[in-house]
């Protein structure tokens, strides 16, 4: 990873002029024109540009990322030196993005020669190329070698160098269109290796004792089923039960059950009785003494409805969750951002055409918010939640979604937006049907639920976080007053729990509260708790 050539260009104006013309690497054009960042949060420095509006960025590991003016981006070299080798050796490199070593030497040489002849109709490149290579100390490589370098670099773009619009969060398209392996194939690779080890009789405890490896091995067994796997499936099932109810526990039970062995019924029953969650999650399972055919039917029905044998049929969130669990965070993030971008674009098109968003896309938004939050990407979670809020028709769901939106805005430091969201939330509490007179009563007892407690706590949290922002002084006062009024409307027990949670973190002026719900014995909300660090309610 060398910046030798870049340093020489900055020190020697003549070489910089040659790089700018005819090879279109111009140090004076380093302003991209719009704010961009890597999805990974890694460093990014603009160092040059070209006459089409494209920009060359140096990433943290020295790789050079090129972003064009049309919203596409890709790695074109492992270092500035390598990128310049490509630019100088292939001055028509934009025309060769579709070439790959597999195309063969003859095709590559012919394509490059044709492009360079077209360039020579307008200006010379040969003497200039020789001079610039010598001045920068770049080796002379064949067009076939250079296409190989470019192709290998482009394939490294995702997931680590996914470029985003810094304001809106959408990802740039890939600069090239070379096929990549599907997400599941990359995620499942280690699981297949571990499944082979298990079948060979080795690493049983190492794989079974590691939650991430065990889950992947079970997924590998899902898509590669063999009669001799029953002993290792039993072993994995016993260990997975220690994690309580998971998708992989249900999968393990199904894979064991499909073998239809009567001696497995006690084991399956024992696993089901692990705790309440497993009892619910494995409901309908035949009990010990049942006909093995009944066990096989139960397993087959679950397999048909939840699993199957084609990894391409699994939901995206199966693979992003497993990727995240393996530590392949950027791989998961890139896939989730691409999915969110697709939904965002479809929502735009639907709104433009006066149509509602399709249900199959709408139902993915809440899981997207959850997945982004799991990996600590509040920015993308906020994008997804903004799309999710307008889709809520019931007042309860609308308030829950607005509450989650306000929290994400607060965590992202968008305090003015959070204050506005809480105002919309209070409007919904005041007028649940939105003035339509449709009799929406879903919020009838919000004061007696955890939702009411979370609403009050979020008001105080926003006020506390924004307290030092003098530009929001009036809004903070309004939110604080609103928080006190909402607190006063909570049921007695819920109000007391909130006050205990907020003690020492905010000034709750009990002398200004109205005395409501004094008779807590008659309160159906009595006993409802506000946890010290309550989970945010689901937006859907």
mmCIF file with all atom_site columns, C-alpha atoms in Angstrom, residues 329-502:
data_model
loop_
_atom_site.group_PDB
_atom_site.id
_atom_site.type_symbol
_atom_site.label_atom_id
_atom_site.label_alt_id
_atom_site.label_comp_id
_atom_site.label_asym_id
_atom_site.label_entity_id
_atom_site.label_seq_id
_atom_site.pdbx_PDB_ins_code
_atom_site.Cartn_x
_atom_site.Cartn_y
_atom_site.Cartn_z
_atom_site.occupancy
_atom_site.B_iso_or_equiv
_atom_site.pdbx_formal_charge
_atom_site.auth_seq_id
_atom_site.auth_comp_id
_atom_site.auth_asym_id
_atom_site.auth_atom_id
_atom_site.pdbx_PDB_model_num
ATOM 1   C CA . UNK A 1 329 ? -20.953 -6.830 10.362 1.00 0.00 ? 329 UNK A CA 1
ATOM 2   C CA . UNK A 1 330 ? -20.192 -4.924 7.151  1.00 0.00 ? 330 UNK A CA 1
ATOM 3   C CA . UNK A 1 331 ? -21.511 -7.780 5.039  1.00 0.00 ? 331 UNK A CA 1
ATOM 4   C CA . UNK A 1 332 ? -24.789 -7.661 6.959  1.00 0.00 ? 332 UNK A CA 1
ATOM 5   C CA . UNK A 1 333 ? -24.913 -3.859 6.904  1.00 0.00 ? 333 UNK A CA 1
ATOM 6   C CA . UNK A 1 334 ? -24.382 -3.653 3.145  1.00 0.00 ? 334 UNK A CA 1
ATOM 7   C CA . UNK A 1 335 ? -27.156 -6.174 2.444  1.00 0.00 ? 335 UNK A CA 1
ATOM 8   C CA . UNK A 1 336 ? -29.586 -4.376 4.767  1.00 0.00 ? 336 UNK A CA 1
ATOM 9   C CA . UNK A 1 337 ? -28.818 -0.962 3.284  1.00 0.00 ? 337 UNK A CA 1
ATOM 10  C CA . UNK A 1 338 ? -29.359 -2.318 -0.229 1.00 0.00 ? 338 UNK A CA 1
ATOM 11  C CA . UNK A 1 339 ? -32.720 -3.732 0.849  1.00 0.00 ? 339 UNK A CA 1
ATOM 12  C CA . UNK A 1 340 ? -33.728 -0.449 2.512  1.00 0.00 ? 340 UNK A CA 1
ATOM 13  C CA . UNK A 1 341 ? -32.696 1.495  -0.583 1.00 0.00 ? 341 UNK A CA 1
ATOM 14  C CA . UNK A 1 342 ? -34.888 -0.751 -2.708 1.00 0.00 ? 342 UNK A CA 1
ATOM 15  C CA . UNK A 1 343 ? -37.880 -0.259 -0.411 1.00 0.00 ? 343 UNK A CA 1
ATOM 16  C CA . UNK A 1 344 ? -37.242 3.503  -0.272 1.00 0.00 ? 344 UNK A CA 1
ATOM 17  C CA . UNK A 1 345 ? -37.182 3.716  -4.071 1.00 0.00 ? 345 UNK A CA 1
ATOM 18  C CA . UNK A 1 346 ? -40.368 1.665  -4.395 1.00 0.00 ? 346 UNK A CA 1
ATOM 19  C CA . UNK A 1 347 ? -42.052 3.868  -1.788 1.00 0.00 ? 347 UNK A CA 1
ATOM 20  C CA . UNK A 1 348 ? -41.083 6.933  -3.810 1.00 0.00 ? 348 UNK A CA 1
ATOM 21  C CA . UNK A 1 349 ? -42.486 5.400  -7.002 1.00 0.00 ? 349 UNK A CA 1
ATOM 22  C CA . UNK A 1 350 ? -45.692 4.318  -5.261 1.00 0.00 ? 350 UNK A CA 1
ATOM 23  C CA . UNK A 1 351 ? -46.201 7.780  -3.754 1.00 0.00 ? 351 UNK A CA 1
ATOM 24  C CA . UNK A 1 352 ? -45.565 9.392  -7.129 1.00 0.00 ? 352 UNK A CA 1
ATOM 25  C CA . UNK A 1 353 ? -48.182 7.138  -8.713 1.00 0.00 ? 353 UNK A CA 1
ATOM 26  C CA . UNK A 1 354 ? -50.676 7.670  -5.880 1.00 0.00 ? 354 UNK A CA 1
ATOM 27  C CA . UNK A 1 355 ? -50.433 4.073  -4.658 1.00 0.00 ? 355 UNK A CA 1
ATOM 28  C CA . UNK A 1 356 ? -49.906 2.593  -1.221 1.00 0.00 ? 356 UNK A CA 1
ATOM 29  C CA . UNK A 1 357 ? -46.691 0.720  -0.512 1.00 0.00 ? 357 UNK A CA 1
ATOM 30  C CA . UNK A 1 358 ? -46.965 -3.005 -1.152 1.00 0.00 ? 358 UNK A CA 1
ATOM 31  C CA . UNK A 1 359 ? -47.440 -5.033 2.010  1.00 0.00 ? 359 UNK A CA 1
ATOM 32  C CA . UNK A 1 360 ? -44.489 -7.323 1.289  1.00 0.00 ? 360 UNK A CA 1
ATOM 33  C CA . UNK A 1 361 ? -42.215 -4.290 1.402  1.00 0.00 ? 361 UNK A CA 1
ATOM 34  C CA . UNK A 1 362 ? -43.931 -2.485 4.256  1.00 0.00 ? 362 UNK A CA 1
ATOM 35  C CA . UNK A 1 363 ? -43.672 -5.503 6.558  1.00 0.00 ? 363 UNK A CA 1
ATOM 36  C CA . UNK A 1 364 ? -39.874 -5.499 6.223  1.00 0.00 ? 364 UNK A CA 1
ATOM 37  C CA . UNK A 1 365 ? -39.402 -2.003 7.651  1.00 0.00 ? 365 UNK A CA 1
ATOM 38  C CA . UNK A 1 366 ? -39.781 -2.826 11.340 1.00 0.00 ? 366 UNK A CA 1
ATOM 39  C CA . UNK A 1 367 ? -37.334 -5.772 11.084 1.00 0.00 ? 367 UNK A CA 1
ATOM 40  C CA . UNK A 1 368 ? -34.923 -3.476 9.255  1.00 0.00 ? 368 UNK A CA 1
ATOM 41  C CA . UNK A 1 369 ? -35.085 -0.957 12.089 1.00 0.00 ? 369 UNK A CA 1
ATOM 42  C CA . UNK A 1 370 ? -34.410 -3.748 14.564 1.00 0.00 ? 370 UNK A CA 1
ATOM 43  C CA . UNK A 1 371 ? -31.473 -5.176 12.603 1.00 0.00 ? 371 UNK A CA 1
ATOM 44  C CA . UNK A 1 372 ? -29.821 -1.782 12.162 1.00 0.00 ? 372 UNK A CA 1
ATOM 45  C CA . UNK A 1 373 ? -30.224 -1.057 15.861 1.00 0.00 ? 373 UNK A CA 1
ATOM 46  C CA . UNK A 1 374 ? -28.688 -4.433 16.710 1.00 0.00 ? 374 UNK A CA 1
ATOM 47  C CA . UNK A 1 375 ? -25.525 -3.437 14.848 1.00 0.00 ? 375 UNK A CA 1
ATOM 48  C CA . UNK A 1 376 ? -25.543 0.082  16.335 1.00 0.00 ? 376 UNK A CA 1
ATOM 49  C CA . UNK A 1 377 ? -26.403 1.853  13.077 1.00 0.00 ? 377 UNK A CA 1
ATOM 50  C CA . UNK A 1 378 ? -28.952 4.365  14.364 1.00 0.00 ? 378 UNK A CA 1
ATOM 51  C CA . UNK A 1 379 ? -28.640 6.456  11.185 1.00 0.00 ? 379 UNK A CA 1
ATOM 52  C CA . UNK A 1 380 ? -30.005 3.685  8.948  1.00 0.00 ? 380 UNK A CA 1
ATOM 53  C CA . UNK A 1 381 ? -32.530 2.602  11.592 1.00 0.00 ? 381 UNK A CA 1
ATOM 54  C CA . UNK A 1 382 ? -33.871 6.150  11.531 1.00 0.00 ? 382 UNK A CA 1
ATOM 55  C CA . UNK A 1 383 ? -34.200 6.028  7.729  1.00 0.00 ? 383 UNK A CA 1
ATOM 56  C CA . UNK A 1 384 ? -36.275 2.857  7.947  1.00 0.00 ? 384 UNK A CA 1
ATOM 57  C CA . UNK A 1 385 ? -38.425 4.154  10.801 1.00 0.00 ? 385 UNK A CA 1
ATOM 58  C CA . UNK A 1 386 ? -39.289 7.314  8.879  1.00 0.00 ? 386 UNK A CA 1
ATOM 59  C CA . UNK A 1 387 ? -40.718 5.128  6.135  1.00 0.00 ? 387 UNK A CA 1
ATOM 60  C CA . UNK A 1 388 ? -42.518 2.969  8.682  1.00 0.00 ? 388 UNK A CA 1
ATOM 61  C CA . UNK A 1 389 ? -44.378 5.713  10.571 1.00 0.00 ? 389 UNK A CA 1
ATOM 62  C CA . UNK A 1 390 ? -46.780 6.887  7.812  1.00 0.00 ? 390 UNK A CA 1
ATOM 63  C CA . UNK A 1 391 ? -47.929 3.308  7.194  1.00 0.00 ? 391 UNK A CA 1
ATOM 64  C CA . UNK A 1 392 ? -49.497 2.968  10.660 1.00 0.00 ? 392 UNK A CA 1
ATOM 65  C CA . UNK A 1 393 ? -53.273 3.312  10.581 1.00 0.00 ? 393 UNK A CA 1
ATOM 66  C CA . UNK A 1 394 ? -54.259 2.359  14.143 1.00 0.00 ? 394 UNK A CA 1
ATOM 67  C CA . UNK A 1 395 ? -53.690 5.099  16.701 1.00 0.00 ? 395 UNK A CA 1
ATOM 68  C CA . UNK A 1 396 ? -51.808 2.751  19.050 1.00 0.00 ? 396 UNK A CA 1
ATOM 69  C CA . UNK A 1 397 ? -49.446 1.670  16.277 1.00 0.00 ? 397 UNK A CA 1
ATOM 70  C CA . UNK A 1 398 ? -48.987 5.264  15.138 1.00 0.00 ? 398 UNK A CA 1
ATOM 71  C CA . UNK A 1 399 ? -48.030 6.421  18.645 1.00 0.00 ? 399 UNK A CA 1
ATOM 72  C CA . UNK A 1 400 ? -45.665 3.457  19.106 1.00 0.00 ? 400 UNK A CA 1
ATOM 73  C CA . UNK A 1 401 ? -44.002 4.220  15.791 1.00 0.00 ? 401 UNK A CA 1
ATOM 74  C CA . UNK A 1 402 ? -43.676 7.935  16.586 1.00 0.00 ? 402 UNK A CA 1
ATOM 75  C CA . UNK A 1 403 ? -42.194 7.100  19.982 1.00 0.00 ? 403 UNK A CA 1
ATOM 76  C CA . UNK A 1 404 ? -39.560 4.901  18.393 1.00 0.00 ? 404 UNK A CA 1
ATOM 77  C CA . UNK A 1 405 ? -38.864 7.598  15.797 1.00 0.00 ? 405 UNK A CA 1
ATOM 78  C CA . UNK A 1 406 ? -38.371 10.243 18.504 1.00 0.00 ? 406 UNK A CA 1
ATOM 79  C CA . UNK A 1 407 ? -35.944 8.007  20.373 1.00 0.00 ? 407 UNK A CA 1
ATOM 80  C CA . UNK A 1 408 ? -33.887 7.344  17.240 1.00 0.00 ? 408 UNK A CA 1
ATOM 81  C CA . UNK A 1 409 ? -33.845 11.050 16.394 1.00 0.00 ? 409 UNK A CA 1
ATOM 82  C CA . UNK A 1 410 ? -32.657 11.834 19.911 1.00 0.00 ? 410 UNK A CA 1
ATOM 83  C CA . UNK A 1 411 ? -29.931 9.199  19.737 1.00 0.00 ? 411 UNK A CA 1
ATOM 84  C CA . UNK A 1 412 ? -28.783 10.626 16.405 1.00 0.00 ? 412 UNK A CA 1
ATOM 85  C CA . UNK A 1 413 ? -28.631 14.112 17.910 1.00 0.00 ? 413 UNK A CA 1
ATOM 86  C CA . UNK A 1 414 ? -31.529 15.416 15.800 1.00 0.00 ? 414 UNK A CA 1
ATOM 87  C CA . UNK A 1 415 ? -33.187 17.033 18.768 1.00 0.00 ? 415 UNK A CA 1
ATOM 88  C CA . UNK A 1 416 ? -35.328 19.526 16.880 1.00 0.00 ? 416 UNK A CA 1
ATOM 89  C CA . UNK A 1 417 ? -36.782 16.663 14.835 1.00 0.00 ? 417 UNK A CA 1
ATOM 90  C CA . UNK A 1 418 ? -37.367 14.605 17.995 1.00 0.00 ? 418 UNK A CA 1
ATOM 91  C CA . UNK A 1 419 ? -39.263 17.489 19.599 1.00 0.00 ? 419 UNK A CA 1
ATOM 92  C CA . UNK A 1 420 ? -41.453 17.784 16.497 1.00 0.00 ? 420 UNK A CA 1
ATOM 93  C CA . UNK A 1 421 ? -42.106 14.040 16.497 1.00 0.00 ? 421 UNK A CA 1
ATOM 94  C CA . UNK A 1 422 ? -43.201 14.122 20.136 1.00 0.00 ? 422 UNK A CA 1
ATOM 95  C CA . UNK A 1 423 ? -45.585 16.950 19.264 1.00 0.00 ? 423 UNK A CA 1
ATOM 96  C CA . UNK A 1 424 ? -47.149 14.736 16.569 1.00 0.00 ? 424 UNK A CA 1
ATOM 97  C CA . UNK A 1 425 ? -47.352 11.930 19.110 1.00 0.00 ? 425 UNK A CA 1
ATOM 98  C CA . UNK A 1 426 ? -49.273 14.143 21.546 1.00 0.00 ? 426 UNK A CA 1
ATOM 99  C CA . UNK A 1 427 ? -51.613 15.200 18.748 1.00 0.00 ? 427 UNK A CA 1
ATOM 100 C CA . UNK A 1 428 ? -52.438 11.537 18.155 1.00 0.00 ? 428 UNK A CA 1
ATOM 101 C CA . UNK A 1 429 ? -53.063 10.979 21.857 1.00 0.00 ? 429 UNK A CA 1
ATOM 102 C CA . UNK A 1 430 ? -55.441 13.951 21.836 1.00 0.00 ? 430 UNK A CA 1
ATOM 103 C CA . UNK A 1 431 ? -57.210 12.942 18.640 1.00 0.00 ? 431 UNK A CA 1
ATOM 104 C CA . UNK A 1 432 ? -56.665 9.204  17.989 1.00 0.00 ? 432 UNK A CA 1
ATOM 105 C CA . UNK A 1 433 ? -58.860 9.079  14.907 1.00 0.00 ? 433 UNK A CA 1
ATOM 106 C CA . UNK A 1 434 ? -57.100 12.028 13.294 1.00 0.00 ? 434 UNK A CA 1
ATOM 107 C CA . UNK A 1 435 ? -60.379 13.888 13.034 1.00 0.00 ? 435 UNK A CA 1
ATOM 108 C CA . UNK A 1 436 ? -61.888 11.237 10.777 1.00 0.00 ? 436 UNK A CA 1
ATOM 109 C CA . UNK A 1 437 ? -64.479 10.121 13.284 1.00 0.00 ? 437 UNK A CA 1
ATOM 110 C CA . UNK A 1 438 ? -63.681 6.447  12.701 1.00 0.00 ? 438 UNK A CA 1
ATOM 111 C CA . UNK A 1 439 ? -63.955 5.582  16.395 1.00 0.00 ? 439 UNK A CA 1
ATOM 112 C CA . UNK A 1 440 ? -60.374 4.370  16.869 1.00 0.00 ? 440 UNK A CA 1
ATOM 113 C CA . UNK A 1 441 ? -60.315 3.301  20.522 1.00 0.00 ? 441 UNK A CA 1
ATOM 114 C CA . UNK A 1 442 ? -56.964 1.490  20.542 1.00 0.00 ? 442 UNK A CA 1
ATOM 115 C CA . UNK A 1 443 ? -55.466 4.186  22.796 1.00 0.00 ? 443 UNK A CA 1
ATOM 116 C CA . UNK A 1 444 ? -58.344 4.072  25.269 1.00 0.00 ? 444 UNK A CA 1
ATOM 117 C CA . UNK A 1 445 ? -56.181 3.018  28.222 1.00 0.00 ? 445 UNK A CA 1
ATOM 118 C CA . UNK A 1 446 ? -52.714 4.188  27.203 1.00 0.00 ? 446 UNK A CA 1
ATOM 119 C CA . UNK A 1 447 ? -52.293 5.864  30.612 1.00 0.00 ? 447 UNK A CA 1
ATOM 120 C CA . UNK A 1 448 ? -52.336 2.443  32.298 1.00 0.00 ? 448 UNK A CA 1
ATOM 121 C CA . UNK A 1 449 ? -49.761 0.705  30.111 1.00 0.00 ? 449 UNK A CA 1
ATOM 122 C CA . UNK A 1 450 ? -46.023 0.573  29.652 1.00 0.00 ? 450 UNK A CA 1
ATOM 123 C CA . UNK A 1 451 ? -46.538 2.582  26.459 1.00 0.00 ? 451 UNK A CA 1
ATOM 124 C CA . UNK A 1 452 ? -47.699 5.522  28.558 1.00 0.00 ? 452 UNK A CA 1
ATOM 125 C CA . UNK A 1 453 ? -44.631 5.206  30.780 1.00 0.00 ? 453 UNK A CA 1
ATOM 126 C CA . UNK A 1 454 ? -42.290 5.096  27.797 1.00 0.00 ? 454 UNK A CA 1
ATOM 127 C CA . UNK A 1 455 ? -43.934 8.190  26.298 1.00 0.00 ? 455 UNK A CA 1
ATOM 128 C CA . UNK A 1 456 ? -43.358 10.222 29.459 1.00 0.00 ? 456 UNK A CA 1
ATOM 129 C CA . UNK A 1 457 ? -39.790 8.985  29.853 1.00 0.00 ? 457 UNK A CA 1
ATOM 130 C CA . UNK A 1 458 ? -38.945 9.870  26.255 1.00 0.00 ? 458 UNK A CA 1
ATOM 131 C CA . UNK A 1 459 ? -40.294 13.399 26.713 1.00 0.00 ? 459 UNK A CA 1
ATOM 132 C CA . UNK A 1 460 ? -38.000 13.875 29.697 1.00 0.00 ? 460 UNK A CA 1
ATOM 133 C CA . UNK A 1 461 ? -35.078 12.249 27.878 1.00 0.00 ? 461 UNK A CA 1
ATOM 134 C CA . UNK A 1 462 ? -35.431 14.633 24.920 1.00 0.00 ? 462 UNK A CA 1
ATOM 135 C CA . UNK A 1 463 ? -35.770 17.646 27.219 1.00 0.00 ? 463 UNK A CA 1
ATOM 136 C CA . UNK A 1 464 ? -32.722 16.569 29.203 1.00 0.00 ? 464 UNK A CA 1
ATOM 137 C CA . UNK A 1 465 ? -30.595 15.967 26.101 1.00 0.00 ? 465 UNK A CA 1
ATOM 138 C CA . UNK A 1 466 ? -31.599 19.256 24.458 1.00 0.00 ? 466 UNK A CA 1
ATOM 139 C CA . UNK A 1 467 ? -31.300 21.344 27.631 1.00 0.00 ? 467 UNK A CA 1
ATOM 140 C CA . UNK A 1 468 ? -27.934 22.848 26.664 1.00 0.00 ? 468 UNK A CA 1
ATOM 141 C CA . UNK A 1 469 ? -29.048 23.866 23.155 1.00 0.00 ? 469 UNK A CA 1
ATOM 142 C CA . UNK A 1 470 ? -29.946 27.536 23.561 1.00 0.00 ? 470 UNK A CA 1
ATOM 143 C CA . UNK A 1 471 ? -31.541 27.613 20.108 1.00 0.00 ? 471 UNK A CA 1
ATOM 144 C CA . UNK A 1 472 ? -34.135 25.103 21.342 1.00 0.00 ? 472 UNK A CA 1
ATOM 145 C CA . UNK A 1 473 ? -34.795 26.735 24.723 1.00 0.00 ? 473 UNK A CA 1
ATOM 146 C CA . UNK A 1 474 ? -38.482 27.447 24.036 1.00 0.00 ? 474 UNK A CA 1
ATOM 147 C CA . UNK A 1 475 ? -39.073 23.981 22.591 1.00 0.00 ? 475 UNK A CA 1
ATOM 148 C CA . UNK A 1 476 ? -37.375 22.349 25.573 1.00 0.00 ? 476 UNK A CA 1
ATOM 149 C CA . UNK A 1 477 ? -39.622 24.238 27.961 1.00 0.00 ? 477 UNK A CA 1
ATOM 150 C CA . UNK A 1 478 ? -42.674 23.130 25.995 1.00 0.00 ? 478 UNK A CA 1
ATOM 151 C CA . UNK A 1 479 ? -41.561 19.485 26.013 1.00 0.00 ? 479 UNK A CA 1
ATOM 152 C CA . UNK A 1 480 ? -40.877 19.643 29.749 1.00 0.00 ? 480 UNK A CA 1
ATOM 153 C CA . UNK A 1 481 ? -44.326 21.070 30.444 1.00 0.00 ? 481 UNK A CA 1
ATOM 154 C CA . UNK A 1 482 ? -45.900 18.437 28.191 1.00 0.00 ? 482 UNK A CA 1
ATOM 155 C CA . UNK A 1 483 ? -43.955 15.709 30.012 1.00 0.00 ? 483 UNK A CA 1
ATOM 156 C CA . UNK A 1 484 ? -45.347 16.859 33.349 1.00 0.00 ? 484 UNK A CA 1
ATOM 157 C CA . UNK A 1 485 ? -48.884 16.935 31.992 1.00 0.00 ? 485 UNK A CA 1
ATOM 158 C CA . UNK A 1 486 ? -48.546 13.445 30.536 1.00 0.00 ? 486 UNK A CA 1
ATOM 159 C CA . UNK A 1 487 ? -47.030 12.154 33.765 1.00 0.00 ? 487 UNK A CA 1
ATOM 160 C CA . UNK A 1 488 ? -50.020 13.470 35.664 1.00 0.00 ? 488 UNK A CA 1
ATOM 161 C CA . UNK A 1 489 ? -52.332 11.494 33.378 1.00 0.00 ? 489 UNK A CA 1
ATOM 162 C CA . UNK A 1 490 ? -50.674 8.140  34.076 1.00 0.00 ? 490 UNK A CA 1
ATOM 163 C CA . UNK A 1 491 ? -52.309 5.683  36.434 1.00 0.00 ? 491 UNK A CA 1
ATOM 164 C CA . UNK A 1 492 ? -51.105 5.823  40.012 1.00 0.00 ? 492 UNK A CA 1
ATOM 165 C CA . UNK A 1 493 ? -48.798 2.811  39.894 1.00 0.00 ? 493 UNK A CA 1
ATOM 166 C CA . UNK A 1 494 ? -47.436 3.598  36.433 1.00 0.00 ? 494 UNK A CA 1
ATOM 167 C CA . UNK A 1 495 ? -46.783 7.198  37.488 1.00 0.00 ? 495 UNK A CA 1
ATOM 168 C CA . UNK A 1 496 ? -44.953 6.090  40.641 1.00 0.00 ? 496 UNK A CA 1
ATOM 169 C CA . UNK A 1 497 ? -42.789 3.680  38.649 1.00 0.00 ? 497 UNK A CA 1
ATOM 170 C CA . UNK A 1 498 ? -41.853 6.384  36.148 1.00 0.00 ? 498 UNK A CA 1
ATOM 171 C CA . UNK A 1 499 ? -40.974 8.770  38.962 1.00 0.00 ? 499 UNK A CA 1
ATOM 172 C CA . UNK A 1 500 ? -38.716 6.148  40.512 1.00 0.00 ? 500 UNK A CA 1
ATOM 173 C CA . UNK A 1 501 ? -37.000 5.598  37.195 1.00 0.00 ? 501 UNK A CA 1
ATOM 174 C CA . UNK A 1 502 ? -36.511 9.311  36.616 1.00 0.00 ? 502 UNK A CA 1
#
